[in-house]
Amino acid sequence: MSTKFRCLLVDDEPPALEILRTYIDTMPTLEVVGECHHALAAFEFLRQHPIDLLFLDIQMPRLLGTEFLKTLTNPPRVIFTTAHRDYAVEGFELGAVDYLLKPYSLERFLRAVHKVLDLEQRTAPPAPRKDPLHSEDDRFLYVRADRKMVKIMVDEIQYIESLKDYVKIVTTRQVITKQTTTALEEMLPEQDFVRIHRSFIVALKKIDSYSHHAVFMGKTELPVGPLYRQDIMKRLSKIGVSDATL
């Protein structure tokens, strides 16, 4: 498999394709290699191009997405994207990884994609594959801010703060994007970040010291929520961050 997941988008509605493209742009592990407006075109595309992940609408002209999937002898991973919930059972019976009901949010999209990534990790051969988001060097992600996609280097993130319908990402600058902390948390390498509060996610290596009630990064003090205290104390003690005032 290539470094990125090669995605084919199949949908007869241009607005639906545009939303998919926008969401996929937030995931460095995904790339769009083709778009088709009906299943027959997708069939021809798959004959000529290798695909890792298929985003497939169901109600399309000429052939339903579910019927199209039945014709494939060796289908790629499939995520159905449809406005019709009636096909959900059949979709999962056909081996779909997930079933996105339109209109779906970025957070819901990310959950579906991470199901695919988890499946690939469990079935991948022992030799590691380089992932731009989770590799040691040059890790990054894109978020929408100021009407454009802004590149954020993962290793520069100090912490993330929830601001109701928005999220503030603090590096050497501050970027505010309309997302949830949960959506961003799923995009970050778990071993490098920890949620310390309902409203805060912190980069472990940026923490200078901590107490039972707060973590400290230079002059910045962030609260530790009671529900997260046990986990954060355990993880910080393992990496040797000093106690402030316990």
Short mmCIF file of C-alpha atoms in Angstrom, two decimals:
data_model
loop_
_atom_site.label_atom_id
_atom_site.label_comp_id
_atom_site.label_asym_id
_atom_site.label_seq_id
_atom_site.Cartn_x
_atom_site.Cartn_y
_atom_site.Cartn_z
CA MET A 1 0.00 0.00 0.00
CA SER A 2 1.22 3.55 -0.72
CA THR A 3 2.12 6.05 2.01
CA LYS A 4 -1.32 7.61 1.76
CA PHE A 5 -4.72 5.95 1.51
CA ARG A 6 -5.85 6.37 -2.09
CA CYS A 7 -9.51 7.37 -2.07
CA LEU A 8 -12.15 7.11 -4.78
CA LEU A 9 -15.29 9.23 -4.31
CA VAL A 10 -18.50 8.00 -5.93
CA ASP A 11 -21.55 10.26 -5.71
CA ASP A 12 -23.91 11.79 -8.26
CA GLU A 13 -24.27 15.04 -6.25
CA PRO A 14 -21.47 17.63 -6.72
CA PRO A 15 -22.10 19.27 -3.29
CA ALA A 16 -21.61 15.90 -1.60
CA LEU A 17 -18.30 15.41 -3.44
CA GLU A 18 -17.16 18.88 -2.42
CA ILE A 19 -17.84 18.15 1.26
CA LEU A 20 -15.91 14.90 1.02
CA ARG A 21 -12.95 16.66 -0.60
CA THR A 22 -12.94 19.31 2.13
CA TYR A 23 -13.02 16.72 4.91
CA ILE A 24 -10.35 14.57 3.27
CA ASP A 25 -8.08 17.63 3.03
CA THR A 26 -7.94 17.65 6.86
CA MET A 27 -6.40 14.15 6.89
CA PRO A 28 -2.75 13.91 5.78
CA THR A 29 -3.17 10.12 5.56
CA LEU A 30 -5.77 10.41 2.77
CA GLU A 31 -5.60 11.56 -0.85
CA VAL A 32 -8.31 11.75 -3.51
CA VAL A 33 -7.22 9.96 -6.67
CA GLY A 34 -10.56 9.88 -8.46
CA GLU A 35 -14.19 11.01 -8.51
CA CYS A 36 -17.10 9.34 -10.29
CA HIS A 37 -20.74 10.37 -10.64
CA HIS A 38 -22.14 6.87 -11.01
CA ALA A 39 -21.23 3.25 -10.31
CA LEU A 40 -20.43 2.25 -13.90
CA ALA A 41 -17.75 4.93 -14.13
CA ALA A 42 -16.38 3.75 -10.79
CA PHE A 43 -16.22 0.19 -12.10
CA GLU A 44 -14.04 1.31 -15.03
CA PHE A 45 -11.87 3.44 -12.75
CA LEU A 46 -11.22 0.51 -10.39
CA ARG A 47 -10.12 -1.66 -13.33
CA GLN A 48 -7.29 0.76 -14.08
CA HIS A 49 -6.29 2.24 -10.73
CA PRO A 50 -5.46 0.75 -7.29
CA ILE A 51 -7.71 2.11 -4.52
CA ASP A 52 -7.44 1.73 -0.75
CA LEU A 53 -10.66 3.42 0.38
CA LEU A 54 -13.96 3.87 -1.44
CA PHE A 55 -16.49 6.53 -0.35
CA LEU A 56 -19.68 5.24 -1.95
CA ASP A 57 -23.13 6.79 -2.28
CA ILE A 58 -26.09 4.39 -2.53
CA GLN A 59 -28.92 6.12 -4.42
CA MET A 60 -27.34 6.80 -7.80
CA PRO A 61 -28.53 6.54 -11.42
CA ARG A 62 -28.08 3.27 -13.35
CA LEU A 63 -26.90 1.16 -10.39
CA LEU A 64 -27.27 1.38 -6.61
CA GLY A 65 -24.07 1.62 -4.60
CA THR A 66 -24.93 -1.58 -2.74
CA GLU A 67 -25.49 -3.45 -6.01
CA PHE A 68 -22.25 -2.07 -7.39
CA LEU A 69 -20.31 -3.31 -4.34
CA LYS A 70 -21.68 -6.82 -4.91
CA THR A 71 -20.04 -6.88 -8.36
CA LEU A 72 -16.53 -6.36 -6.96
CA THR A 73 -14.54 -9.53 -6.36
CA ASN A 74 -11.82 -7.85 -4.31
CA PRO A 75 -13.26 -4.55 -3.04
CA PRO A 76 -11.23 -1.96 -1.12
CA ARG A 77 -12.32 -0.66 2.27
CA VAL A 78 -15.73 0.98 1.86
CA ILE A 79 -17.50 3.79 3.70
CA PHE A 80 -21.06 4.39 2.52
CA THR A 81 -22.19 8.03 2.32
CA THR A 82 -25.93 8.35 1.81
CA ALA A 83 -29.05 10.25 2.78
CA HIS A 84 -31.00 6.99 3.14
CA ARG A 85 -30.77 5.12 6.42
CA ASP A 86 -32.81 2.17 5.05
CA TYR A 87 -29.70 0.55 3.53
CA ALA A 88 -27.59 0.53 6.70
CA VAL A 89 -28.09 -3.15 7.54
CA GLU A 90 -27.38 -4.26 3.97
CA GLY A 91 -24.34 -1.98 3.84
CA PHE A 92 -22.74 -3.57 6.90
CA GLU A 93 -23.64 -7.06 5.65
CA LEU A 94 -21.62 -6.23 2.52
CA GLY A 95 -18.59 -5.53 4.68
CA ALA A 96 -18.65 -1.72 4.78
CA VAL A 97 -16.45 -0.24 7.50
CA ASP A 98 -18.96 2.51 8.28
CA TYR A 99 -22.19 4.12 7.11
CA LEU A 100 -22.28 7.93 7.05
CA LEU A 101 -25.77 9.40 6.97
CA LYS A 102 -25.94 12.75 5.17
CA PRO A 103 -25.49 15.43 6.30
CA TYR A 104 -22.60 14.25 8.49
CA SER A 105 -20.15 16.36 10.47
CA LEU A 106 -16.36 16.44 10.22
CA GLU A 107 -16.18 14.72 13.60
CA ARG A 108 -18.39 11.86 12.38
CA PHE A 109 -16.30 11.61 9.19
CA LEU A 110 -13.09 11.36 11.23
CA ARG A 111 -14.55 8.58 13.36
CA ALA A 112 -15.32 6.60 10.21
CA VAL A 113 -11.85 7.12 8.77
CA HIS A 114 -10.18 6.09 12.00
CA LYS A 115 -12.11 2.83 11.89
CA VAL A 116 -10.41 2.19 8.55
CA LEU A 117 -6.99 3.14 9.96
CA ASP A 118 -7.50 0.83 12.94
CA LEU A 119 -8.45 -2.05 10.64
CA GLU A 120 -5.36 -1.48 8.52
CA GLN A 121 -3.09 -1.45 11.58
CA ARG A 122 -4.54 -4.73 12.83
CA THR A 123 -4.17 -6.45 9.45
CA ALA A 124 -0.94 -4.85 8.24
CA PRO A 125 2.24 -6.96 7.85
CA PRO A 126 4.98 -6.54 10.49
CA ALA A 127 7.00 -4.10 8.37
CA PRO A 128 5.91 -0.58 9.41
CA ARG A 129 4.45 1.82 6.86
CA LYS A 130 5.32 5.48 7.11
CA ASP A 131 2.40 7.70 8.04
CA PRO A 132 2.82 11.49 7.58
CA LEU A 133 0.76 12.21 10.69
CA HIS A 134 2.33 9.60 12.97
CA SER A 135 5.91 9.44 11.71
CA GLU A 136 8.63 10.93 13.85
CA ASP A 137 9.57 13.76 11.50
CA ASP A 138 7.53 16.54 9.94
CA ARG A 139 4.19 15.51 11.42
CA PHE A 140 1.40 17.93 10.58
CA LEU A 141 -2.33 18.38 10.17
CA TYR A 142 -4.58 20.91 8.46
CA VAL A 143 -7.45 22.81 10.07
CA ARG A 144 -9.82 25.38 8.62
CA ALA A 145 -9.28 28.90 9.94
CA ASP A 146 -9.77 32.35 8.42
CA ARG A 147 -11.48 30.81 5.37
CA LYS A 148 -8.48 28.66 4.44
CA MET A 149 -6.79 25.41 5.43
CA VAL A 150 -3.96 26.16 7.88
CA LYS A 151 -1.03 23.78 8.37
CA ILE A 152 -0.19 22.97 12.00
CA MET A 153 3.04 21.15 12.87
CA VAL A 154 2.12 18.52 15.45
CA ASP A 155 5.40 18.80 17.36
CA GLU A 156 4.80 22.54 17.86
CA ILE A 157 1.41 22.12 19.55
CA GLN A 158 1.51 23.08 23.24
CA TYR A 159 -2.14 22.61 24.08
CA ILE A 160 -5.65 22.68 22.66
CA GLU A 161 -8.52 24.49 24.36
CA SER A 162 -12.23 24.10 23.75
CA LEU A 163 -14.15 27.37 23.19
CA LYS A 164 -17.73 26.07 22.91
CA ASP A 165 -18.22 25.63 19.13
CA TYR A 166 -14.57 26.44 18.41
CA VAL A 167 -11.15 25.13 19.37
CA LYS A 168 -7.98 27.12 20.06
CA ILE A 169 -4.71 25.44 19.06
CA VAL A 170 -1.72 27.00 20.79
CA THR A 171 1.76 26.67 19.28
CA THR A 172 4.09 29.66 18.91
CA ARG A 173 0.87 31.28 17.65
CA GLN A 174 -2.84 30.70 18.22
CA VAL A 175 -5.18 29.22 15.62
CA ILE A 176 -8.93 29.13 16.19
CA THR A 177 -10.94 26.63 14.17
CA LYS A 178 -14.57 25.49 14.17
CA GLN A 179 -14.09 21.94 15.41
CA THR A 180 -14.42 19.92 18.61
CA THR A 181 -11.64 18.80 20.91
CA THR A 182 -12.77 15.21 20.32
CA ALA A 183 -12.28 15.52 16.55
CA LEU A 184 -8.81 16.97 16.98
CA GLU A 185 -7.87 14.42 19.64
CA GLU A 186 -8.56 11.63 17.14
CA MET A 187 -6.19 13.27 14.64
CA LEU A 188 -3.26 13.46 17.10
CA PRO A 189 -0.78 10.69 18.03
CA GLU A 190 -2.12 9.26 21.29
CA GLN A 191 1.33 8.64 22.76
CA ASP A 192 2.22 12.35 22.59
CA PHE A 193 -0.96 14.02 23.87
CA VAL A 194 -3.22 13.67 26.89
CA ARG A 195 -6.59 15.14 27.80
CA ILE A 196 -6.29 16.78 31.24
CA HIS A 197 -9.72 18.42 31.35
CA ARG A 198 -12.96 18.42 29.39
CA SER A 199 -11.71 21.59 27.72
CA PHE A 200 -7.96 20.93 27.41
CA ILE A 201 -5.64 18.54 25.56
CA VAL A 202 -1.92 18.96 26.28
CA ALA A 203 1.29 17.86 24.59
CA LEU A 204 3.08 15.67 27.15
CA LYS A 205 6.58 16.85 26.28
CA LYS A 206 5.57 20.51 26.72
CA ILE A 207 4.66 20.02 30.41
CA ASP A 208 7.34 21.37 32.78
CA SER A 209 5.70 20.37 36.09
CA TYR A 210 2.35 19.39 37.56
CA SER A 211 0.27 19.06 40.69
CA HIS A 212 -2.97 17.21 41.42
CA HIS A 213 -4.88 20.27 40.24
CA ALA A 214 -2.88 21.74 37.35
CA VAL A 215 -0.11 21.32 34.78
CA PHE A 216 2.45 24.02 34.08
CA MET A 217 4.15 25.00 30.82
CA GLY A 218 6.38 27.94 31.55
CA LYS A 219 4.06 30.62 32.91
CA THR A 220 0.96 28.89 31.60
CA GLU A 221 -1.16 26.97 34.12
CA LEU A 222 -3.95 24.67 32.95
CA PRO A 223 -6.47 22.90 35.21
CA VAL A 224 -6.58 19.13 35.68
CA GLY A 225 -10.16 17.83 35.81
CA PRO A 226 -11.06 15.27 38.51
CA LEU A 227 -12.18 12.71 35.90
CA TYR A 228 -8.80 12.87 34.14
CA ARG A 229 -6.50 13.19 37.18
CA GLN A 230 -5.63 9.53 37.65
CA ASP A 231 -4.68 9.01 34.01
CA ILE A 232 -2.61 12.18 33.70
CA MET A 233 -0.73 11.48 36.96
CA LYS A 234 0.10 7.95 35.81
CA ARG A 235 1.33 9.06 32.38
CA LEU A 236 3.39 11.97 33.71
CA SER A 237 5.05 9.85 36.39
CA LYS A 238 6.13 7.35 33.73
CA ILE A 239 7.93 9.97 31.65
CA GLY A 240 9.56 11.62 34.67
CA VAL A 241 7.96 15.08 34.67
CA SER A 242 8.63 16.62 38.08
CA ASP A 243 5.92 17.14 40.69
CA ALA A 244 5.20 20.76 41.56
CA THR A 245 3.21 20.77 44.76
CA LEU A 246 1.35 17.52 45.36
#
